Amino acid sequence: MLDPRIVITVFCLYMGFLFLVARWVEKRSSAGKSPTRHPLFYALSLAVYCTAWTYYGSVGMAATSGLLFLPIYLGPSVSILMWWTVLRKLVRLKNRYRITSIADFISVRYHKSQPLAILVTVMALLGSMPYIALQLKAVTSTFTLITSLPSSGVATGPLLTQWVEGHVGLVVMLFMIFFTIVLGVRRLDPTERHEGMVAALAVECVVKLVAFLVVGIFVTYFMYDGFLDIHEKLMTGPVAYGLQRSFLGQDGATYIKWSTYFILAMAAILFLPRQFHVAVIENGDESHIKTAMWVFPLYLLLINIFVVPIAVAGLLKGYPVADADNFVLLLPLDHGKAWLSLLVFIGGFSAAAGMIMISSVTLATMLTNHILLPLVSCVSCLEFLKRHLLRCRWAAVTLVIATGYWFEYSIGESYMLVNIGLMAFASALQFAPLILGGIFWRRGNEVGAAWGLSAGFIIWFYTLLLPSFVKSGWISSTILTQGPWRVETLRPEALFGLSLGDPLSHTVFWSLFLNVSLYVLGSLCCGRPDVEESTAQEFTGLPETECRLCNAQEREAFIDLSEKEADILRVFLQYFPEKEALPLLDRCKDRVGINKQTHISIVDLVNLQSEVEKTLAGAIG
């Protein structure tokens, strides 16, 4: 076992290293020489998809269900083939409309619908915050494992060390809050690329890959004589049959379950809020997508190449299947390779930290733009918060991460926490019809989107989240066995008498079926205003360049610019301090090319108002 003080020291040094990398990149960026302009940074940052659930859970799933973990990575690899069409269009639309999040994207497409944005935000929160808890749990449980701390949390040594050892989760939470605010929420405009955060994220993705490859090589080629040797020991010997049953699971994996995981993964790679943020919002050059289309699948291949050998090696060693998630740590630890276990721990922390950082930035943006600001507009006594939006976003980041910590601390070893990863995937799947329909089907409208997303959310909550509450012991099991009001056709896991065997497959089928059906039905049956028709045409087309009205023809400059400047400044001052509002106004004038004029034409005024709207959209959605 490792001395807790050594682990804590290495952990702090690693966090400091990431901070220095991010600050160095930001300084280089301000000088116009940002390293993140290289497409590899963008491609590697997409590997935030591989969280601690992937880092440890893939081995656990391989030990209990065989190759069932593969669809989680085959799905993204297949969907990437369509990125040059789909992702490129999403990036261009993001640039045109200054979109800040997945909720913002859906809202803009469907008549700037605030109710839709609120619903997307609520779904993202329900799906992501318990997922954040899972990452914090992975860090605290693996720290306890490699340092052999007692489960009571009582530690020995200096008082400060004792406190840190007993409150690892709290320390990690505080570090993540500070790190996320410093790198991801330092500016109010989230459409500006957070190059320092992306650089730190890329470094974390490299570290977790290297750590997993090193332990995989150790297990495969130092503990055994390669893949064939491990395979032979699995298939032969006195305990071979028992090992095979553990490796394949009790009943094996059905085609339905494979298909379900595959569909979920195809959607999750773009439509999980954190993935949408990294792939779309943080994209600074659409040409980087070409590099990501081959680098990211290669990354997924490398991080999974040793999953099966590690899982089989753990079974061969006689470890309990219940501890399969920890095989990647237990194997080097039991062979006297404490340094390797420490490297694995740092890799697992990198996997968790990247997810927490990106998710909290995304959720904080959605919370302030789509929950707080509408509330401020309705409650006059909260108007002062408009001038403190950046601080409100800091508070939102703190709230998201702290809620995740509370969730992990309160729930512990519940059914819900164990399965929350796939629940989050199923939640993100509900966004896919609205986004894909929004960019490829012109007739999709606000009514259809509201019907479809509402139905998908209700089915997801009722058939997947509610049963998880029951299985965690928080609600009576009667609703699962007899249905509400003893109506068996409404049983959450056998809705309308249909049971696909696997609760997740059941949820995916019904939620996707009703989501798509009502989206299409509502769009076909209900009309839409002319403004939404215009937006639909722009979204379903592929905007090559941004057309400016001033290119049409010149007009007489008869409008007094100073009066319009005063109006615009008055609006800016509602959300920004004066020292920031004035430069923003000058920036808008520079983009239109009227910074040295006293009078402007009607076309110049329209363009100026457009720039002002985009600037505000970047700050408040």
C-alpha positions as semicolon CSV with decimal commas, in nm:
position;residue;x (nm);y (nm);z (nm)
1;M;0,000;0,000;0,000
2;L;0,100;0,359;-0,054
3;D;0,155;0,623;0,211
4;P;-0,146;0,862;0,193
5;R;0,090;1,158;0,219
6;I;0,271;1,049;-0,096
7;V;-0,054;1,011;-0,287
8;I;-0,179;1,350;-0,168
9;T;0,151;1,515;-0,264
10;V;0,152;1,363;-0,612
11;F;-0,214;1,457;-0,655
12;C;-0,144;1,821;-0,564
13;L;0,163;1,835;-0,788
14;Y;-0,039;1,697;-1,078
15;M;-0,313;1,955;-1,027
16;G;-0,049;2,226;-1,014
17;F;0,105;2,096;-1,336
18;L;-0,231;2,111;-1,513
19;F;-0,285;2,464;-1,388
20;L;0,057;2,576;-1,515
21;V;-0,008;2,416;-1,855
22;A;-0,341;2,595;-1,884
23;R;-0,197;2,933;-1,782
24;W;0,096;2,893;-2,022
25;V;-0,140;2,816;-2,309
26;E;-0,359;3,115;-2,226
27;K;-0,057;3,347;-2,223
28;R;0,058;3,208;-2,558
29;S;-0,294;3,251;-2,688
30;S;-0,308;3,617;-2,587
31;A;0,014;3,665;-2,786
32;G;-0,144;3,502;-3,091
33;K;0,064;3,183;-3,069
34;S;-0,175;2,939;-2,904
35;P;-0,063;2,572;-2,917
36;T;-0,430;2,466;-2,917
37;R;-0,458;2,575;-3,278
38;H;-0,309;2,236;-3,357
39;P;-0,596;1,997;-3,438
40;L;-0,459;1,728;-3,203
41;F;-0,568;1,933;-2,901
42;Y;-0,926;1,936;-3,027
43;A;-0,918;1,566;-3,115
44;L;-0,776;1,467;-2,775
45;S;-1,021;1,685;-2,583
46;L;-1,305;1,479;-2,732
47;A;-1,174;1,186;-2,528
48;V;-1,348;1,342;-2,225
49;Y;-1,605;1,084;-2,340
50;C;-1,388;0,829;-2,156
51;T;-1,469;0,910;-1,795
52;A;-1,378;0,724;-1,475
53;W;-1,680;0,505;-1,552
54;T;-1,498;0,404;-1,870
55;Y;-1,154;0,387;-1,709
56;Y;-1,258;0,143;-1,436
57;G;-1,603;0,032;-1,548
58;S;-1,498;-0,115;-1,884
59;V;-1,289;-0,374;-1,703
60;G;-1,575;-0,437;-1,461
61;M;-1,823;-0,483;-1,744
62;A;-1,582;-0,712;-1,932
63;A;-1,541;-0,929;-1,621
64;T;-1,916;-0,965;-1,571
65;S;-2,062;-0,939;-1,923
66;G;-1,781;-1,025;-2,160
67;L;-1,759;-0,806;-2,471
68;L;-2,071;-0,607;-2,391
69;F;-1,851;-0,303;-2,324
70;L;-1,754;-0,283;-2,693
71;P;-2,073;-0,116;-2,827
72;I;-2,002;0,182;-2,599
73;Y;-1,697;0,252;-2,818
74;L;-1,809;0,106;-3,151
75;G;-2,108;0,343;-3,155
76;P;-1,899;0,663;-3,152
77;S;-1,654;0,516;-3,404
78;V;-1,940;0,460;-3,649
79;S;-2,113;0,792;-3,588
80;I;-1,785;0,975;-3,652
81;L;-1,817;0,879;-4,020
82;M;-2,099;1,135;-4,044
83;W;-1,918;1,415;-3,860
84;W;-1,802;1,604;-4,168
85;T;-2,169;1,656;-4,250
86;V;-2,333;1,673;-3,907
87;L;-2,067;1,820;-3,677
88;R;-1,945;2,070;-3,936
89;K;-2,300;2,205;-3,973
90;L;-2,339;2,228;-3,594
91;V;-2,013;2,424;-3,565
92;R;-2,110;2,668;-3,838
93;L;-2,450;2,729;-3,683
94;K;-2,283;2,781;-3,346
95;N;-2,060;3,049;-3,496
96;R;-2,346;3,223;-3,674
97;Y;-2,582;3,239;-3,376
98;R;-2,325;3,258;-3,094
99;I;-2,473;2,945;-2,941
100;T;-2,348;2,865;-2,590
101;S;-2,485;2,518;-2,507
102;I;-2,702;2,233;-2,628
103;A;-3,005;2,401;-2,465
104;D;-2,924;2,721;-2,652
105;F;-2,898;2,533;-2,982
106;I;-3,238;2,367;-2,944
107;S;-3,396;2,692;-2,826
108;V;-3,260;2,896;-3,120
109;R;-3,373;2,640;-3,377
110;Y;-3,727;2,622;-3,243
111;H;-3,838;2,985;-3,232
112;K;-3,604;3,079;-2,946
113;S;-3,832;2,879;-2,716
114;Q;-3,749;2,944;-2,351
115;P;-3,966;2,653;-2,223
116;L;-3,770;2,414;-2,446
117;A;-3,441;2,553;-2,314
118;I;-3,562;2,509;-1,956
119;L;-3,669;2,150;-2,023
120;V;-3,334;2,065;-2,183
121;T;-3,153;2,223;-1,886
122;V;-3,356;2,023;-1,635
123;M;-3,291;1,699;-1,826
124;A;-2,920;1,777;-1,848
125;L;-2,905;1,845;-1,474
126;L;-3,087;1,524;-1,383
127;G;-2,862;1,321;-1,609
128;S;-2,529;1,488;-1,535
129;M;-2,514;1,571;-1,165
130;P;-2,543;1,210;-1,042
131;Y;-2,285;1,127;-1,312
132;I;-2,055;1,385;-1,151
133;A;-2,116;1,206;-0,821
134;L;-1,996;0,886;-0,986
135;Q;-1,667;1,052;-1,084
136;L;-1,610;1,182;-0,731
137;K;-1,689;0,839;-0,593
138;A;-1,434;0,679;-0,826
139;V;-1,160;0,914;-0,700
140;T;-1,240;0,868;-0,330
141;S;-1,285;0,489;-0,346
142;T;-0,962;0,433;-0,541
143;F;-0,772;0,663;-0,303
144;T;-0,897;0,452;-0,013
145;L;-0,800;0,133;-0,196
146;I;-0,440;0,222;-0,277
147;T;-0,372;0,384;0,063
148;S;-0,556;0,115;0,263
149;L;-0,743;0,373;0,466
150;P;-0,999;0,225;0,706
151;S;-1,357;0,251;0,591
152;S;-1,438;0,465;0,891
153;G;-1,216;0,734;0,747
154;V;-1,012;0,758;1,069
155;A;-0,650;0,830;0,982
156;T;-0,326;0,867;1,170
157;G;-0,043;1,115;1,139
158;P;-0,031;1,499;1,144
159;L;-0,367;1,670;1,196
160;L;-0,374;1,825;0,848
161;T;-0,292;1,491;0,688
162;Q;-0,557;1,320;0,900
163;W;-0,817;1,572;0,788
164;V;-0,728;1,538;0,418
165;E;-0,725;1,158;0,438
166;G;-1,067;1,160;0,600
167;H;-1,217;1,411;0,355
168;V;-1,071;1,314;0,019
169;G;-1,400;1,373;-0,161
170;L;-1,432;1,723;-0,013
171;V;-1,073;1,809;-0,109
172;V;-1,128;1,689;-0,466
173;M;-1,452;1,887;-0,484
174;L;-1,280;2,208;-0,372
175;F;-0,994;2,157;-0,617
176;M;-1,240;2,100;-0,903
177;I;-1,445;2,410;-0,818
178;F;-1,134;2,628;-0,813
179;F;-0,984;2,472;-1,126
180;T;-1,310;2,496;-1,324
181;I;-1,375;2,859;-1,233
182;V;-1,019;2,971;-1,307
183;L;-0,999;2,797;-1,644
184;G;-1,356;2,778;-1,765
185;V;-1,556;3,067;-1,618
186;R;-1,314;3,359;-1,615
187;R;-1,504;3,542;-1,890
188;L;-1,875;3,603;-1,928
189;D;-1,882;3,514;-2,297
190;P;-1,866;3,131;-2,313
191;T;-1,849;3,126;-2,692
192;E;-1,490;3,247;-2,667
193;R;-1,274;2,936;-2,667
194;H;-1,139;2,837;-2,328
195;E;-0,801;2,742;-2,467
196;G;-0,641;2,686;-2,128
197;M;-0,917;2,450;-2,023
198;V;-0,903;2,263;-2,355
199;A;-0,525;2,226;-2,320
200;A;-0,558;2,089;-1,966
201;L;-0,828;1,853;-2,087
202;A;-0,607;1,726;-2,370
203;V;-0,321;1,663;-2,124
204;E;-0,556;1,472;-1,893
205;C;-0,673;1,257;-2,184
206;V;-0,313;1,171;-2,273
207;V;-0,231;1,088;-1,910
208;K;-0,526;0,851;-1,865
209;L;-0,445;0,676;-2,194
210;V;-0,076;0,632;-2,107
211;A;-0,162;0,507;-1,757
212;F;-0,407;0,249;-1,889
213;L;-0,166;0,130;-2,159
214;V;0,119;0,091;-1,907
215;V;-0,087;-0,122;-1,668
216;G;-0,223;-0,320;-1,964
217;I;0,126;-0,396;-2,090
218;F;0,236;-0,495;-1,738
219;V;-0,055;-0,738;-1,695
220;T;-0,036;-0,884;-2,046
221;Y;0,339;-0,917;-2,096
222;F;0,491;-0,924;-1,748
223;M;0,231;-1,114;-1,546
224;Y;0,154;-1,338;-1,846
225;D;0,313;-1,418;-2,181
226;G;0,080;-1,218;-2,401
227;F;-0,277;-1,233;-2,528
228;L;-0,260;-1,598;-2,634
229;D;-0,135;-1,710;-2,293
230;I;-0,423;-1,529;-2,119
231;H;-0,673;-1,677;-2,365
232;E;-0,537;-2,027;-2,313
233;K;-0,562;-1,999;-1,935
234;L;-0,918;-1,874;-1,967
235;M;-1,024;-2,166;-2,188
236;T;-0,838;-2,447;-2,013
237;G;-0,765;-2,561;-1,660
238;P;-0,975;-2,689;-1,371
239;V;-1,163;-2,360;-1,317
240;A;-1,201;-2,271;-1,685
241;Y;-1,578;-2,321;-1,696
242;G;-1,638;-2,098;-1,395
243;L;-1,412;-1,828;-1,538
244;Q;-1,590;-1,839;-1,871
245;R;-1,929;-1,803;-1,700
246;S;-1,800;-1,501;-1,506
247;F;-1,651;-1,351;-1,820
248;L;-1,966;-1,402;-2,027
249;G;-2,211;-1,318;-1,750
250;Q;-2,486;-1,547;-1,630
251;D;-2,694;-1,529;-1,946
252;G;-2,460;-1,366;-2,190
253;A;-2,549;-1,047;-2,374
254;T;-2,854;-1,040;-2,600
255;Y;-2,867;-0,877;-2,941
256;I;-3,121;-0,630;-2,803
257;K;-2,882;-0,517;-2,529
258;W;-2,594;-0,484;-2,778
259;S;-2,812;-0,277;-3,010
260;T;-2,927;-0,059;-2,722
261;Y;-2,574;0,019;-2,607
262;F;-2,470;0,086;-2,966
263;I;-2,752;0,337;-3,026
264;L;-2,693;0,510;-2,693
265;A;-2,322;0,548;-2,763
266;M;-2,382;0,683;-3,115
267;A;-2,598;0,959;-2,967
268;A;-2,390;1,023;-2,654
269;I;-2,072;1,115;-2,839
270;L;-2,237;1,437;-2,963
271;F;-2,547;1,493;-2,752
272;L;-2,425;1,449;-2,397
273;P;-2,406;1,812;-2,279
274;R;-2,032;1,788;-2,212
275;Q;-1,963;1,628;-2,551
276;F;-2,168;1,894;-2,730
277;H;-1,968;2,161;-2,548
278;V;-1,629;2,015;-2,641
279;A;-1,718;1,912;-2,997
280;V;-1,921;2,218;-3,096
281;I;-1,878;2,512;-2,858
282;E;-1,502;2,472;-2,812
283;N;-1,432;2,409;-3,181
284;G;-1,220;2,696;-3,313
285;D;-1,164;2,566;-3,666
286;E;-1,396;2,330;-3,850
287;S;-1,100;2,177;-4,036
288;H;-0,997;2,019;-3,702
289;I;-1,292;1,784;-3,743
290;K;-1,101;1,598;-4,015
291;T;-0,819;1,519;-3,773
292;A;-1,063;1,419;-3,500
293;M;-1,232;1,174;-3,738
294;W;-0,927;0,946;-3,730
295;V;-0,752;1,041;-3,405
296;F;-1,051;0,983;-3,178
297;P;-1,135;0,631;-3,308
298;L;-0,767;0,544;-3,270
299;Y;-0,779;0,672;-2,912
300;L;-1,082;0,453;-2,837
301;L;-0,903;0,150;-2,984
302;L;-0,592;0,207;-2,774
303;I;-0,774;0,263;-2,446
304;N;-0,973;-0,059;-2,494
305;I;-0,707;-0,292;-2,630
306;F;-0,610;-0,421;-2,282
307;V;-0,955;-0,421;-2,120
308;V;-1,019;-0,792;-2,174
309;P;-0,670;-0,908;-2,064
310;I;-0,700;-0,708;-1,741
311;A;-1,050;-0,842;-1,675
312;V;-0,946;-1,204;-1,739
313;A;-0,627;-1,163;-1,533
314;G;-0,834;-1,044;-1,239
315;L;-1,063;-1,346;-1,269
316;L;-0,763;-1,579;-1,296
317;K;-0,621;-1,429;-0,978
318;G;-0,943;-1,521;-0,800
319;Y;-1,058;-1,168;-0,722
320;P;-1,432;-1,142;-0,650
321;V;-1,636;-1,040;-0,953
322;A;-1,794;-0,772;-0,733
323;D;-1,451;-0,600;-0,724
324;A;-1,405;-0,611;-1,102
325;D;-1,404;-0,231;-1,131
326;N;-1,087;-0,229;-0,918
327;F;-0,893;-0,497;-1,111
328;V;-0,690;-0,229;-1,287
329;L;-0,563;-0,113;-0,945
330;L;-0,551;-0,444;-0,756
331;L;-0,332;-0,632;-1,006
332;P;-0,024;-0,406;-0,989
333;L;-0,080;-0,341;-0,618
334;D;-0,078;-0,711;-0,531
335;H;0,240;-0,762;-0,737
336;G;0,436;-0,501;-0,544
337;K;0,412;-0,231;-0,813
338;A;0,289;0,051;-0,594
339;W;0,421;0,316;-0,837
340;L;0,209;0,163;-1,112
341;S;-0,101;0,176;-0,894
342;L;-0,026;0,542;-0,827
343;L;0,000;0,604;-1,201
344;V;-0,333;0,427;-1,251
345;F;-0,489;0,642;-0,978
346;I;-0,367;0,960;-1,148
347;G;-0,505;0,831;-1,479
348;G;-0,841;0,759;-1,316
349;F;-0,843;1,102;-1,156
350;S;-0,770;1,258;-1,498
351;A;-1,067;1,073;-1,645
352;A;-1,293;1,198;-1,365
353;A;-1,161;1,555;-1,352
354;G;-1,208;1,619;-1,724
355;M;-1,571;1,512;-1,711
356;I;-1,644;1,716;-1,396
357;M;-1,480;2,030;-1,535
358;I;-1,654;2,031;-1,874
359;S;-1,991;1,922;-1,736
360;S;-1,994;2,188;-1,467
361;V;-1,904;2,465;-1,715
362;T;-2,182;2,351;-1,948
363;L;-2,443;2,313;-1,674
364;A;-2,349;2,646;-1,514
365;T;-2,397;2,823;-1,847
366;M;-2,736;2,658;-1,897
367;L;-2,846;2,731;-1,540
368;T;-2,768;3,102;-1,557
369;N;-2,896;3,157;-1,911
370;H;-3,212;2,949;-1,902
371;I;-3,312;2,929;-1,534
372;L;-3,171;3,232;-1,354
373;L;-3,224;3,503;-1,619
374;P;-3,591;3,416;-1,685
375;L;-3,642;3,418;-1,307
376;V;-3,473;3,759;-1,283
377;S;-3,704;3,892;-1,555
378;C;-4,009;3,780;-1,355
379;V;-3,893;3,897;-1,012
380;S;-3,804;4,265;-1,009
381;C;-3,614;4,249;-0,681
382;L;-3,358;4,022;-0,850
383;E;-3,276;4,271;-1,127
384;F;-2,941;4,351;-0,964
385;L;-2,818;4,001;-1,053
386;K;-2,793;4,103;-1,419
387;R;-2,481;4,303;-1,331
388;H;-2,329;4,000;-1,156
389;L;-2,380;3,725;-1,412
390;L;-2,017;3,614;-1,399
391;R;-2,035;3,570;-1,021
392;C;-2,367;3,391;-1,065
393;R;-2,193;3,152;-1,303
394;W;-1,922;3,089;-1,042
395;A;-2,197;3,013;-0,793
396;A;-2,361;2,779;-1,045
397;V;-2,035;2,587;-1,095
398;T;-2,000;2,555;-0,717
399;L;-2,361;2,441;-0,687
400;V;-2,327;2,174;-0,957
401;I;-2,008;2,021;-0,820
402;A;-2,120;2,050;-0,457
403;T;-2,450;1,881;-0,544
404;G;-2,257;1,599;-0,706
405;Y;-2,050;1,564;-0,389
406;W;-2,365;1,561;-0,175
407;F;-2,519;1,303;-0,406
408;E;-2,215;1,076;-0,372
409;Y;-2,198;1,125;0,005
410;S;-2,569;1,065;0,062
411;I;-2,647;0,782;-0,176
412;G;-2,339;0,564;-0,142
413;E;-2,361;0,214;-0,291
414;S;-2,706;0,241;-0,444
415;Y;-2,839;0,087;-0,762
416;M;-2,885;0,432;-0,908
417;L;-2,524;0,541;-0,867
418;V;-2,390;0,222;-1,021
419;N;-2,609;0,258;-1,331
420;I;-2,615;0,636;-1,368
421;G;-2,370;0,634;-1,662
422;L;-2,610;0,457;-1,895
423;M;-2,899;0,658;-1,753
424;A;-2,719;0,976;-1,861
425;F;-2,669;0,826;-2,208
426;A;-3,043;0,751;-2,230
427;S;-3,119;1,108;-2,123
428;A;-2,891;1,253;-2,392
429;L;-3,059;1,033;-2,653
430;Q;-3,375;1,243;-2,616
431;F;-3,194;1,544;-2,766
432;A;-3,097;1,360;-3,085
433;P;-3,432;1,379;-3,274
434;L;-3,465;1,753;-3,209
435;I;-3,111;1,837;-3,318
436;L;-3,086;1,605;-3,618
437;G;-3,441;1,689;-3,724
438;G;-3,365;2,056;-3,672
439;I;-3,071;2,061;-3,912
440;F;-3,206;1,822;-4,177
441;W;-3,587;1,851;-4,171
442;R;-3,723;2,197;-4,248
443;R;-4,079;2,125;-4,127
444;G;-3,970;2,049;-3,771
445;N;-4,116;2,318;-3,545
446;E;-4,149;2,429;-3,184
447;V;-4,472;2,241;-3,116
448;G;-4,331;1,910;-3,244
449;A;-4,009;1,963;-3,051
450;A;-4,200;2,034;-2,728
451;W;-4,424;1,731;-2,770
452;G;-4,139;1,495;-2,859
453;L;-3,894;1,608;-2,591
454;S;-4,162;1,613;-2,321
455;A;-4,272;1,259;-2,408
456;G;-3,915;1,133;-2,419
457;F;-3,835;1,295;-2,084
458;I;-4,146;1,155;-1,914
459;I;-4,080;0,803;-2,045
460;W;-3,711;0,822;-1,945
461;F;-3,803;0,937;-1,595
462;Y;-4,087;0,689;-1,549
463;T;-3,927;0,375;-1,694
464;L;-3,562;0,422;-1,591
465;L;-3,514;0,682;-1,319
466;L;-3,817;0,589;-1,110
467;P;-3,726;0,215;-1,102
468;S;-3,376;0,311;-0,991
469;F;-3,530;0,492;-0,692
470;V;-3,726;0,177;-0,611
471;K;-3,422;-0,053;-0,642
472;S;-3,223;0,185;-0,423
473;G;-3,484;0,137;-0,151
474;W;-3,629;0,489;-0,155
475;I;-3,974;0,398;-0,291
476;S;-4,199;0,096;-0,238
477;S;-4,147;-0,183;-0,490
478;T;-4,522;-0,222;-0,543
479;I;-4,515;0,012;-0,842
480;L;-4,272;-0,220;-1,022
481;T;-4,457;-0,544;-0,948
482;Q;-4,819;-0,430;-0,972
483;G;-4,803;-0,095;-1,147
484;P;-4,953;0,235;-1,030
485;W;-5,308;0,195;-0,898
486;R;-5,255;-0,181;-0,960
487;V;-5,272;-0,130;-1,338
488;E;-5,019;-0,385;-1,463
489;T;-5,004;-0,243;-1,817
490;L;-4,847;0,070;-1,665
491;R;-4,564;-0,109;-1,486
492;P;-4,252;0,106;-1,547
493;E;-4,038;-0,186;-1,669
494;A;-4,313;-0,347;-1,880
495;L;-4,500;-0,048;-2,020
496;F;-4,815;-0,141;-2,216
497;G;-4,736;-0,506;-2,161
498;L;-4,407;-0,493;-2,354
499;S;-4,091;-0,615;-2,178
500;L;-3,763;-0,640;-2,364
501;G;-3,588;-0,818;-2,077
502;D;-3,346;-0,533;-2,015
503;P;-3,487;-0,217;-1,846
504;L;-3,248;0,006;-2,040
505;S;-3,354;-0,139;-2,377
506;H;-3,717;-0,098;-2,273
507;T;-3,659;0,270;-2,194
508;V;-3,470;0,338;-2,515
509;F;-3,742;0,178;-2,728
510;W;-4,039;0,360;-2,577
511;S;-3,870;0,698;-2,524
512;L;-3,726;0,710;-2,875
513;F;-4,046;0,581;-3,036
514;L;-4,270;0,838;-2,864
515;N;-4,015;1,117;-2,897
516;V;-3,979;1,080;-3,274
517;S;-4,349;1,007;-3,333
518;L;-4,475;1,313;-3,147
519;Y;-4,201;1,532;-3,292
520;V;-4,310;1,442;-3,644
521;L;-4,682;1,454;-3,563
522;G;-4,665;1,791;-3,390
523;S;-4,453;1,940;-3,669
524;L;-4,690;1,818;-3,941
525;C;-5,014;1,913;-3,766
526;C;-4,922;2,259;-3,635
527;G;-4,808;2,561;-3,826
528;R;-4,537;2,803;-3,725
529;P;-4,469;3,178;-3,751
530;D;-4,268;3,329;-4,034
531;V;-3,972;3,396;-3,804
532;E;-3,937;3,027;-3,722
533;E;-3,973;2,942;-4,091
534;S;-3,675;3,167;-4,168
535;T;-3,464;3,008;-3,893
536;A;-3,558;2,659;-4,013
537;Q;-3,439;2,741;-4,363
538;E;-3,103;2,863;-4,232
539;F;-3,056;2,559;-4,006
540;T;-3,145;2,302;-4,272
541;G;-2,925;2,469;-4,532
542;L;-2,547;2,460;-4,506
543;P;-2,428;2,819;-4,450
544;E;-2,100;2,856;-4,635
545;T;-2,041;3,219;-4,541
546;E;-2,228;3,475;-4,342
547;C;-2,419;3,711;-4,568
548;R;-2,415;4,073;-4,462
549;L;-2,688;4,318;-4,555
550;C;-2,435;4,590;-4,620
551;N;-2,311;4,398;-4,923
552;A;-2,646;4,456;-5,093
553;Q;-2,613;4,828;-5,168
554;E;-2,503;5,152;-5,010
555;R;-2,754;5,376;-4,835
556;E;-2,748;5,740;-4,729
557;A;-2,585;5,788;-4,388
558;F;-2,844;6,002;-4,210
559;I;-2,877;5,828;-3,869
560;D;-2,698;5,989;-3,573
561;L;-2,464;5,718;-3,440
562;S;-2,422;5,879;-3,096
563;E;-2,792;5,832;-3,014
564;K;-2,778;5,464;-3,109
565;E;-2,456;5,420;-2,911
566;A;-2,629;5,554;-2,601
567;D;-2,917;5,308;-2,648
568;I;-2,682;5,014;-2,696
569;L;-2,464;5,114;-2,403
570;R;-2,773;5,133;-2,184
571;V;-2,852;4,771;-2,272
572;F;-2,493;4,655;-2,216
573;L;-2,479;4,821;-1,876
574;Q;-2,763;4,597;-1,758
575;Y;-2,527;4,299;-1,779
576;F;-2,169;4,435;-1,780
577;P;-1,974;4,689;-1,571
578;E;-1,890;5,011;-1,755
579;K;-1,524;4,915;-1,806
580;E;-1,638;4,610;-2,002
581;A;-1,943;4,761;-2,174
582;L;-1,750;5,034;-2,358
583;P;-1,495;4,794;-2,518
584;L;-1,782;4,565;-2,620
585;L;-1,953;4,854;-2,797
586;D;-1,629;4,950;-2,973
587;R;-1,581;4,588;-3,080
588;C;-1,929;4,577;-3,234
589;K;-1,861;4,902;-3,424
590;D;-1,528;4,767;-3,550
591;R;-1,692;4,452;-3,687
592;V;-1,943;4,661;-3,881
593;G;-1,674;4,907;-3,994
594;I;-1,830;5,225;-3,852
595;N;-1,590;5,303;-3,567
596;K;-1,486;5,639;-3,719
597;Q;-1,828;5,755;-3,841
598;T;-2,072;5,999;-3,680
599;H;-2,368;5,910;-3,903
600;I;-2,463;5,569;-4,042
601;S;-2,708;5,426;-4,295
602;I;-3,004;5,203;-4,220
603;V;-2,803;4,901;-4,342
604;D;-2,520;4,989;-4,102
605;L;-2,771;5,016;-3,819
606;V;-2,916;4,672;-3,893
607;N;-2,566;4,521;-3,898
608;L;-2,473;4,697;-3,574
609;Q;-2,786;4,570;-3,403
610;S;-2,704;4,220;-3,530
611;E;-2,356;4,236;-3,377
612;V;-2,499;4,363;-3,048
613;E;-2,750;4,077;-3,041
614;K;-2,473;3,821;-3,105
615;T;-2,261;3,970;-2,828
616;L;-2,550;3,949;-2,583
617;A;-2,634;3,598;-2,703
618;G;-2,282;3,488;-2,616
619;A;-2,326;3,617;-2,263
620;I;-2,688;3,536;-2,176
621;G;-2,797;3,286;-2,441
